Coordinates of C-alpha atoms in Angstrom, one line a residue:
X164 CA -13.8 -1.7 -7.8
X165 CA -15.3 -2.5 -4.4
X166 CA -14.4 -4.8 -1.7
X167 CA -15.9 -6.3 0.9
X168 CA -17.0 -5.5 4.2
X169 CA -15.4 -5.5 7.2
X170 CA -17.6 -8.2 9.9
X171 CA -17.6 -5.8 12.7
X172 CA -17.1 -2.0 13.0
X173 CA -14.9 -0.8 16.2
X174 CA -16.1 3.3 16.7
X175 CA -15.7 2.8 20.4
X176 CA -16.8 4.7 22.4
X177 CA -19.6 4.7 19.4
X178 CA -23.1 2.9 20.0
X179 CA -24.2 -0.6 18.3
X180 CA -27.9 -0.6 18.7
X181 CA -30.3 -2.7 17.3
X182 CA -32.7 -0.3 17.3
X183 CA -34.2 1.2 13.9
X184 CA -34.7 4.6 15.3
X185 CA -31.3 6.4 15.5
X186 CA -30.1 8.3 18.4
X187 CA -30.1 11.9 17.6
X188 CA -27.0 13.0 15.6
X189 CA -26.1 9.4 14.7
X190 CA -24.1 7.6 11.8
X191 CA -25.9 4.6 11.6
X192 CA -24.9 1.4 10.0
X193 CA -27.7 -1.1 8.2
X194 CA -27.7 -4.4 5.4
X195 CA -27.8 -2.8 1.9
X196 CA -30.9 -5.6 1.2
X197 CA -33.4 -6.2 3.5
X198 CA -33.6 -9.9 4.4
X199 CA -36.2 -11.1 7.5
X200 CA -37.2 -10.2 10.8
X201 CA -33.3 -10.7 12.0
X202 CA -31.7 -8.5 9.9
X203 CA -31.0 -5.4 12.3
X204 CA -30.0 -1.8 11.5
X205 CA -27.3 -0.7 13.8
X206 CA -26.4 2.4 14.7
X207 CA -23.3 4.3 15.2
X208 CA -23.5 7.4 17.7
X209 CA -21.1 10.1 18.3
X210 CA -18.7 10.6 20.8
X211 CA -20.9 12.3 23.0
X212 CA -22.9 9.4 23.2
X213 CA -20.4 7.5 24.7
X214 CA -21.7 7.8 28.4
X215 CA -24.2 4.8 27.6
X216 CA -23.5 1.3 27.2
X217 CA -21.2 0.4 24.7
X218 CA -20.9 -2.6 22.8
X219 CA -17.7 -3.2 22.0
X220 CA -17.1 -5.2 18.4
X221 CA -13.6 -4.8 18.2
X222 CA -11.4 -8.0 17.1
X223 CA -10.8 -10.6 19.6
X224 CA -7.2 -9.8 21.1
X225 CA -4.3 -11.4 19.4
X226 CA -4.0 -14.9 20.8
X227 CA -0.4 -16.0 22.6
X228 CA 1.8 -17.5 20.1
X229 CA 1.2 -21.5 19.5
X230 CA 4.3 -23.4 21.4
X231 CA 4.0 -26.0 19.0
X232 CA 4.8 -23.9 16.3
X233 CA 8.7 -23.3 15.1
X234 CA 8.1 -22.4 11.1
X235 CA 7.5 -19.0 9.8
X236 CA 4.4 -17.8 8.2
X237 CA 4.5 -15.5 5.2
X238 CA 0.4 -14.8 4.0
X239 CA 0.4 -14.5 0.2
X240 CA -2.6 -13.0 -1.7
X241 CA -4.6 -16.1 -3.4
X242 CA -5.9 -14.6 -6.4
X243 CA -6.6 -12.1 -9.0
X244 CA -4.0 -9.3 -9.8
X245 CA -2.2 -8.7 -6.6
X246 CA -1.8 -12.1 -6.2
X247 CA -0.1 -11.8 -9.5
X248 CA 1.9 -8.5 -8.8
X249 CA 3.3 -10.2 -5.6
X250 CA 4.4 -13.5 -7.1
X251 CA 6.2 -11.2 -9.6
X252 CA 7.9 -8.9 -7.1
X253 CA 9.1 -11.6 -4.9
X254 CA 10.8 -13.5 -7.9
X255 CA 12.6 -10.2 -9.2
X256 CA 13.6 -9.9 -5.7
X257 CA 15.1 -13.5 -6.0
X258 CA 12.4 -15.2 -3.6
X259 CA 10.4 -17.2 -6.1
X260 CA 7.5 -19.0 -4.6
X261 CA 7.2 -22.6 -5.1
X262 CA 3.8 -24.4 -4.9
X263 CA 4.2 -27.8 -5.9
X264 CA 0.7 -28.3 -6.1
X265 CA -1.4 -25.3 -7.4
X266 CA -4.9 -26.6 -5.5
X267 CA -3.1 -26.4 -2.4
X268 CA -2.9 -23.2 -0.1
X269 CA 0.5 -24.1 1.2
X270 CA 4.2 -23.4 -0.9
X271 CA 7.5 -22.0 0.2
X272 CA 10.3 -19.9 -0.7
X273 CA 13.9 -22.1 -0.9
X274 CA 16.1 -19.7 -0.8
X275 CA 14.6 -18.4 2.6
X276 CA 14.3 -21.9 4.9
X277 CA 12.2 -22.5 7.1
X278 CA 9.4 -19.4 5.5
X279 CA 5.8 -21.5 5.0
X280 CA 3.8 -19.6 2.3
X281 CA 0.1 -19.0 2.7
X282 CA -2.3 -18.7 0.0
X283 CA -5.4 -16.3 1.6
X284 CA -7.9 -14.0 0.8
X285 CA -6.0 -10.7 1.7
X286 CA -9.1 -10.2 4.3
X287 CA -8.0 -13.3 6.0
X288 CA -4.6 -12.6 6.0
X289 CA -5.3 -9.9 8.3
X290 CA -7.3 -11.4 10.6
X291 CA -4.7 -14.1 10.8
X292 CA -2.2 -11.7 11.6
X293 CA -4.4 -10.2 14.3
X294 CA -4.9 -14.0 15.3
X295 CA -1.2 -14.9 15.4
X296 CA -1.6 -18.1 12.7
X297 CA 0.1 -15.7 10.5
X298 CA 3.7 -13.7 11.0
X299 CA 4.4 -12.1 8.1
X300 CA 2.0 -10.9 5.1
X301 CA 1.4 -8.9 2.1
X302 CA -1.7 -6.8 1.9
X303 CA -3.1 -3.4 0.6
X304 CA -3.1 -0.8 3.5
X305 CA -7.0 -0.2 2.7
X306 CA -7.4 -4.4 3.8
X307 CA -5.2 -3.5 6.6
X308 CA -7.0 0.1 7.9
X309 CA -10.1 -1.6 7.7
X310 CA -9.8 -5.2 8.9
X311 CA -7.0 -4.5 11.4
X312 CA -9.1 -1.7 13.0
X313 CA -6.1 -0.1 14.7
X314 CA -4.7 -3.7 16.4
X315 CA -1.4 -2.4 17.7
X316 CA 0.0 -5.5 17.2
X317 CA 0.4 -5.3 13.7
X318 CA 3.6 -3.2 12.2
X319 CA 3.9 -2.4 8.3
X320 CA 7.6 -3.0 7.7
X321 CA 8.1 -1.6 4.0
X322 CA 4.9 0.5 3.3
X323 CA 5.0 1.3 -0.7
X324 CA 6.1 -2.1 -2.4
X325 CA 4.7 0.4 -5.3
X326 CA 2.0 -1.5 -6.9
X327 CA -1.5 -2.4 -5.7
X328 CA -2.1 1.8 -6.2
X329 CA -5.5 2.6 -5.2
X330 CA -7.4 5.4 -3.1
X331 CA -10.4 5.0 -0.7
X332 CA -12.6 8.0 -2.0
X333 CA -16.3 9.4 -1.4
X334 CA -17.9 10.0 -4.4
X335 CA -21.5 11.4 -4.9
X336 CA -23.9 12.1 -7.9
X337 CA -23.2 14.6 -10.4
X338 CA -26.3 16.2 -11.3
X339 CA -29.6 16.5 -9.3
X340 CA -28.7 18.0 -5.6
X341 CA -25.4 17.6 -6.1
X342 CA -24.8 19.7 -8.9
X343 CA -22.8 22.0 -6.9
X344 CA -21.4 19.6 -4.5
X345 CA -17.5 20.0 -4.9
X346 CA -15.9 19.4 -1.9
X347 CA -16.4 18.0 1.6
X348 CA -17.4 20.8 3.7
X349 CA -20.6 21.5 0.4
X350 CA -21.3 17.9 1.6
X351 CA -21.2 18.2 5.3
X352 CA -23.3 21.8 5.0
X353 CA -26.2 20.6 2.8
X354 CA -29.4 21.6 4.5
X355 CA -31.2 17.7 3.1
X356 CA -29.2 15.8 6.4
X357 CA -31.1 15.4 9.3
X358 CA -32.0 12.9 12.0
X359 CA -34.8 11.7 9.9
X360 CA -33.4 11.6 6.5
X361 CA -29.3 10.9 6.8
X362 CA -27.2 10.4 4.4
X363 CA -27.1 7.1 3.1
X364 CA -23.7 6.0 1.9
X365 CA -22.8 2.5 0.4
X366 CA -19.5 1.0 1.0
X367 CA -17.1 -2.3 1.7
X368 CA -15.0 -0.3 4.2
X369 CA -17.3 0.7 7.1
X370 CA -15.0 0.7 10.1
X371 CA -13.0 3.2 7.9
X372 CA -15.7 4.9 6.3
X373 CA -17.6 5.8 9.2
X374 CA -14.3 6.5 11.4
X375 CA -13.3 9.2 8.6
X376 CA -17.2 11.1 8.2
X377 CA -17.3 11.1 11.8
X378 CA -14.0 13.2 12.2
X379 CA -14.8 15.8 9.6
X380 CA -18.1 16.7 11.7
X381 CA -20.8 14.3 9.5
X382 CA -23.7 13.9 12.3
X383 CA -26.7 12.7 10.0
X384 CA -25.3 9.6 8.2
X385 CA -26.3 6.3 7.7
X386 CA -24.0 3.6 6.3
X387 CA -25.5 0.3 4.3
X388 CA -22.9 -2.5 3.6
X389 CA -22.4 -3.4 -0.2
X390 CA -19.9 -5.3 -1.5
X391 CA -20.4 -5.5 -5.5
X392 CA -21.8 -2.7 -7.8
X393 CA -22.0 0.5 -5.4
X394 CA -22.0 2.7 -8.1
X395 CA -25.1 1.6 -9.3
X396 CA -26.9 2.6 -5.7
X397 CA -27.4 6.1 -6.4
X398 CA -28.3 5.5 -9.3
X399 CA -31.3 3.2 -7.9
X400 CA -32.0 5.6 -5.6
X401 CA -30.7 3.1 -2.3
X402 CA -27.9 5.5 -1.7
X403 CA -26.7 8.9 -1.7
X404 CA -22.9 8.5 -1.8
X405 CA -20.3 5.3 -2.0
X406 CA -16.9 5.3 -0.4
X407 CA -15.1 3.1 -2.7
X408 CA -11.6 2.2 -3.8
X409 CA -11.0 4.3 -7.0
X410 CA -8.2 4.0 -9.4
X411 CA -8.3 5.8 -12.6
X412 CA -11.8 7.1 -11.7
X413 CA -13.2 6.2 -15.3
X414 CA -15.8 3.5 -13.3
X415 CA -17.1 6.7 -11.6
X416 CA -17.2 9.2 -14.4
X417 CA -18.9 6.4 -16.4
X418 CA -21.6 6.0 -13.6
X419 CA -22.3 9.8 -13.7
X420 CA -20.3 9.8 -10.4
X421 CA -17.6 12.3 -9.1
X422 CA -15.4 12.5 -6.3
X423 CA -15.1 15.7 -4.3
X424 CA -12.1 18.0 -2.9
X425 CA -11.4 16.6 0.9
X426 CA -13.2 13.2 0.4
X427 CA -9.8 11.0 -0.6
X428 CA -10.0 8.6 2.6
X429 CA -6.7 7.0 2.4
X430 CA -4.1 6.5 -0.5
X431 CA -3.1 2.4 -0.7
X432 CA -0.9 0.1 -2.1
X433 CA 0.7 -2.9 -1.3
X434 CA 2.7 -3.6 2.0
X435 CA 4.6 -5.8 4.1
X436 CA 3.2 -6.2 7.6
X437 CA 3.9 -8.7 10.5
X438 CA 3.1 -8.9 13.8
X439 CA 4.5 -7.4 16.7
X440 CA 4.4 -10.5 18.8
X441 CA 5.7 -12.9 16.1
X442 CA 8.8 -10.7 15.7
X443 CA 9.7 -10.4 19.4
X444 CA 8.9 -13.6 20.5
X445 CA 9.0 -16.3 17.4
X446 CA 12.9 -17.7 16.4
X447 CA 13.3 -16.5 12.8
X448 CA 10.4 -13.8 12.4
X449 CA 12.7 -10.7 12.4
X450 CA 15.5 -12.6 10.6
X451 CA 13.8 -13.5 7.9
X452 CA 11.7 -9.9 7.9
X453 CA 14.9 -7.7 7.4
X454 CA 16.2 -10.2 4.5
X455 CA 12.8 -9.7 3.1
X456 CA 13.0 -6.1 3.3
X457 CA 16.9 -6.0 2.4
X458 CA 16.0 -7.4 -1.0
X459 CA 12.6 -5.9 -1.4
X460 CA 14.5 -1.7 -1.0
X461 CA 17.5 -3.1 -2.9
X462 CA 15.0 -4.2 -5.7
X463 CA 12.7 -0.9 -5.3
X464 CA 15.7 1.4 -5.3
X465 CA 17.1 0.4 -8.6
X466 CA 13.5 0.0 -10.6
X467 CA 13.5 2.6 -13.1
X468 CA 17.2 3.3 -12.7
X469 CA 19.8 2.7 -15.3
X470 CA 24.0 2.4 -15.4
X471 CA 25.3 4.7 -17.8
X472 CA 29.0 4.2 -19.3
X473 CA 30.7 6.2 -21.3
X474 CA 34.5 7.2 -22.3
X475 CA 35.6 10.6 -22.1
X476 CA 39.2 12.4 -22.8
X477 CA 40.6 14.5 -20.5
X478 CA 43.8 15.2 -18.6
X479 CA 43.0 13.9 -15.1
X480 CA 40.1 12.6 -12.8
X481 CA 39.2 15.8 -11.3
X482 CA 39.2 17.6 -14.8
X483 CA 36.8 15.2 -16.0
X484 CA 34.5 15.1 -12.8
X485 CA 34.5 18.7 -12.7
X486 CA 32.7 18.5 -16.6
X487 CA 30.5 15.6 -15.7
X488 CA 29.1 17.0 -12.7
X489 CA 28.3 20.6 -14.4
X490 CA 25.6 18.3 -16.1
X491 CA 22.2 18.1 -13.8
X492 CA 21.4 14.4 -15.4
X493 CA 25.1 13.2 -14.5
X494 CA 24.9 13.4 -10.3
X495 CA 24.3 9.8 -10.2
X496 CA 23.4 8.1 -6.7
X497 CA 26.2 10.1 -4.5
X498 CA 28.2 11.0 -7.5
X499 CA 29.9 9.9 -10.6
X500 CA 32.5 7.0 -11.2
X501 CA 35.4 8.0 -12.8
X502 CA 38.4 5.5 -13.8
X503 CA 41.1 5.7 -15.9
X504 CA 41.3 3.8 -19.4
X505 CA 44.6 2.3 -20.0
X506 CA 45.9 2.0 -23.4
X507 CA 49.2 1.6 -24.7
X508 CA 50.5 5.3 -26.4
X509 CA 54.0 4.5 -28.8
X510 CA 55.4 0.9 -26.9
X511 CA 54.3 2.9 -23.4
X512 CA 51.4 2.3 -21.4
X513 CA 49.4 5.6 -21.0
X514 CA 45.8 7.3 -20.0
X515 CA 44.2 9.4 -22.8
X516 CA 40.5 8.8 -21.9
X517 CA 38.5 8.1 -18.7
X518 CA 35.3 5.8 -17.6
X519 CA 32.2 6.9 -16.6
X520 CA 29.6 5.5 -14.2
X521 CA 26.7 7.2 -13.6
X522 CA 23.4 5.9 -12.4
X523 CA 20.7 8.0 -14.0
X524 CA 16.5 7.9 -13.9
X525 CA 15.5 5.7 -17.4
X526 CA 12.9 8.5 -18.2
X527 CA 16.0 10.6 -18.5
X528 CA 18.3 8.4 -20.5
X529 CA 18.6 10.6 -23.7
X530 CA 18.6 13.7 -21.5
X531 CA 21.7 12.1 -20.1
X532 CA 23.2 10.5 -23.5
X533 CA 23.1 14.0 -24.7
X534 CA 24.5 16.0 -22.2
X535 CA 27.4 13.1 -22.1
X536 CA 28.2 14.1 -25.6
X537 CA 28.2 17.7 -25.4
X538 CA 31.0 17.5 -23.0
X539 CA 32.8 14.6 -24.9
X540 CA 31.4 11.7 -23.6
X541 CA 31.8 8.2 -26.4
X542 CA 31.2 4.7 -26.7
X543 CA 28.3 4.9 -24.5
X544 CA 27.0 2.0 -22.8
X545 CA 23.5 1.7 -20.7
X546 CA 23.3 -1.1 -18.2
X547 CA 19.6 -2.2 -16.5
X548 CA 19.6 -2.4 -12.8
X549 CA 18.9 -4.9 -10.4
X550 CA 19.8 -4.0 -7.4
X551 CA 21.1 -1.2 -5.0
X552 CA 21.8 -2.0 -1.7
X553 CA 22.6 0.7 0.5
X554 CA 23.6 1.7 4.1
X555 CA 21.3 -0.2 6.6
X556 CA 17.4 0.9 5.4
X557 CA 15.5 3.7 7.4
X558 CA 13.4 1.0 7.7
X559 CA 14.5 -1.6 9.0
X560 CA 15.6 1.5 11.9
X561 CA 12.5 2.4 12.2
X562 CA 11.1 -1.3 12.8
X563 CA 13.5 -1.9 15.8
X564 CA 12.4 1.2 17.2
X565 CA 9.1 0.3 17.2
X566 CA 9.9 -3.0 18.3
X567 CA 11.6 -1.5 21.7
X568 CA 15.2 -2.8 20.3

């Protein structure tokens, strides 16, 4: 359920300070366990603050791309169920991953030469990005909002590769002073905040975490790092809140947790991202992006899509289009199909029934079968989809736009 936290935090023009005593109105950052006389509390001032000294803890700036370099770098998840869920995309997408030996980090994909695979942590896939040791990765947008910490040099190519669903989410107590907590601004308006006594919220994502509190107006909060278990804080009395990733939400409601009206964070699933630099500057980067991302829509588009087929009399094209489209489940992609069926009538060759195609959702395959028949549809057939390519992506537009091309 949790994941873990980012090294540094990035709130410029916010205030690290090592001191235990916050400024006033201060989101403040600390260790969830104390450990010895080095472990600090840092503390995270507003925006007004920012006239003092800051200490910047941004990541180091993208490094110039290695000359010695001429391969392409694809970061893969390394374990656990994404890792799975991308391994399984890619080969439905015809890019099966080959790793010859399964201790190793390293594989490739031979239909797409010269693409080195990467086996990482998706945390270090990021960074790596950032770094420029990796062009190309797959990654949850959460990993990406918080590790990236707004690095312009990053782009998200396809941004819903529809699995990886999760939601970054603030969720507090049920009972006890939050009995009639129910949204965000109840949260932000509770008299119990104050310099003194913030509110201490547990988390993995605290560049995101604290970024998000301190734009809805949260003054008195102070952030501890956890990354295992955070819904057991409260209930240990070492937190007053988590920001968490949250699924189906049973973890929470099992915890005596809730999640309140205005505290969803972000909405995540998995993505394709690259950097900037690799793209415009590394031989084979964008090539090999927009075949990734030609096969990755074509493979998208048609998932949960089915052919329909079926034969239908009638006394020309138009008669039986104008039937076919009267249905709502028969509009297909831009429109039906509609072919004639040659048969041979008394030693003549003749038309006495037509064929159509229609590409229809596969939750409403027997709405379709059944408006078919009612207008004299037969001999129906249903087909599973691979692919659908289409025009040129909005996209793959969109990334050459970005990219100044």
């Amino acid at each position: 359920m949790s994941a873990m936290m980012g090294a540094r935090l990035d709130l410029a023009p916010f205030l690290l300070s090592p001191s235990p005593s916050p400024p006033s109105s201060a989101l403040r950052l600390r260790p969830s366990t104390p450990s010895s006389a080095a472990a600090r509390t840092r503390s995270v001032a507003p925006r007004a603050a920012a006239a003092a000294t800051a200490v910047s803890a941004k990541p180091a700036a993208a490094a110039p791309l290695s000359a010695d370099r001429s391969v392409v770098r694809l970061g893969l998840p390394s374990k656990g169920r994404m890792a799975e869920l991308t391994l399984s995309l890619l080969k439905s997408c015809q890019l099966s991953v080959r790793q010859l030996n399964p201790r190793q980090y390293t594989a490739d994909i031979p239909q797409v030469p010269n693409l080195e695979v990467w086996f990482q942590r998706p945390t270090d896939i990021v960074r790596k990005l950032c770094s420029g040791d990796l062009d190309l990765g797959i990654v949850g947008y959460d990993i990406i909002s918080e590790y990236a910490q707004g690095n312009d040099d990053l782009v998200i190519i396809h941004d819903a590769l529809d699995f990886g669903h999760c939601r970054l989410s603030l969720a507090v107590p049920k009972e006890g002073i939050f009995d009639s907590i129910d949204t965000l601004e109840d949260l932000l308006n509770m008299p119990q905040w104050t310099e003194e006594r913030p509110m201490r919220v547990v988390t993995g994502f605290g560049y995101v975490g604290a970024k998000f509190l301190e734009e809805k107006g949260f003054k008195h909060v102070s952030f501890l790092a956890g990354d295992g278990a955070l819904e057991s804080y409260p209930a240990m009395g070492m937190a007053d809140a988590i920001v968490d990733l949250v699924s189906s939400g049973t973890t929470l409601r099992e915890n005596n947790l809730k999640e309140i009206e205005g505290g969803v964070i972000l909405e995540s699933q998995a993505t394709l991202v690259a950097s900037k630099k690799s793209l415009n500057r590394r031989e084979g980067v964008l090539e090999i992006s927009h075949e990734m991302l030609e096969r990755l829509e074509a493979h998208l588009t048609a998932s949960g899509k089915i052919m329909v087929t079926a034969n239908m009399r009638g006394n020309s094209a138009e008669e039986v289009a104008e039937r076919v489209l009267s249905q709502t489940s028969l509009c297909g992609l831009q429109g039906p199909t509609i072919s004639p069926v040659y048969c041979t009538l008394d030693g003549n060759v003749a038309v006495d029934y037509y064929a159509i195609n229609v590409v229809v959702p596969q939750k409403s395959l027997y709405k379709s079968i059944q408006q078919l028949r009612s207008i004299g549809g037969s001999g129906v057939l249903v087909s599973k989809l691979t692919y659908i390519f289409d025009e040129e992506t909005p996209r793959w537009r969109k990334l050459l736009s970005e990219l100044g091309m």
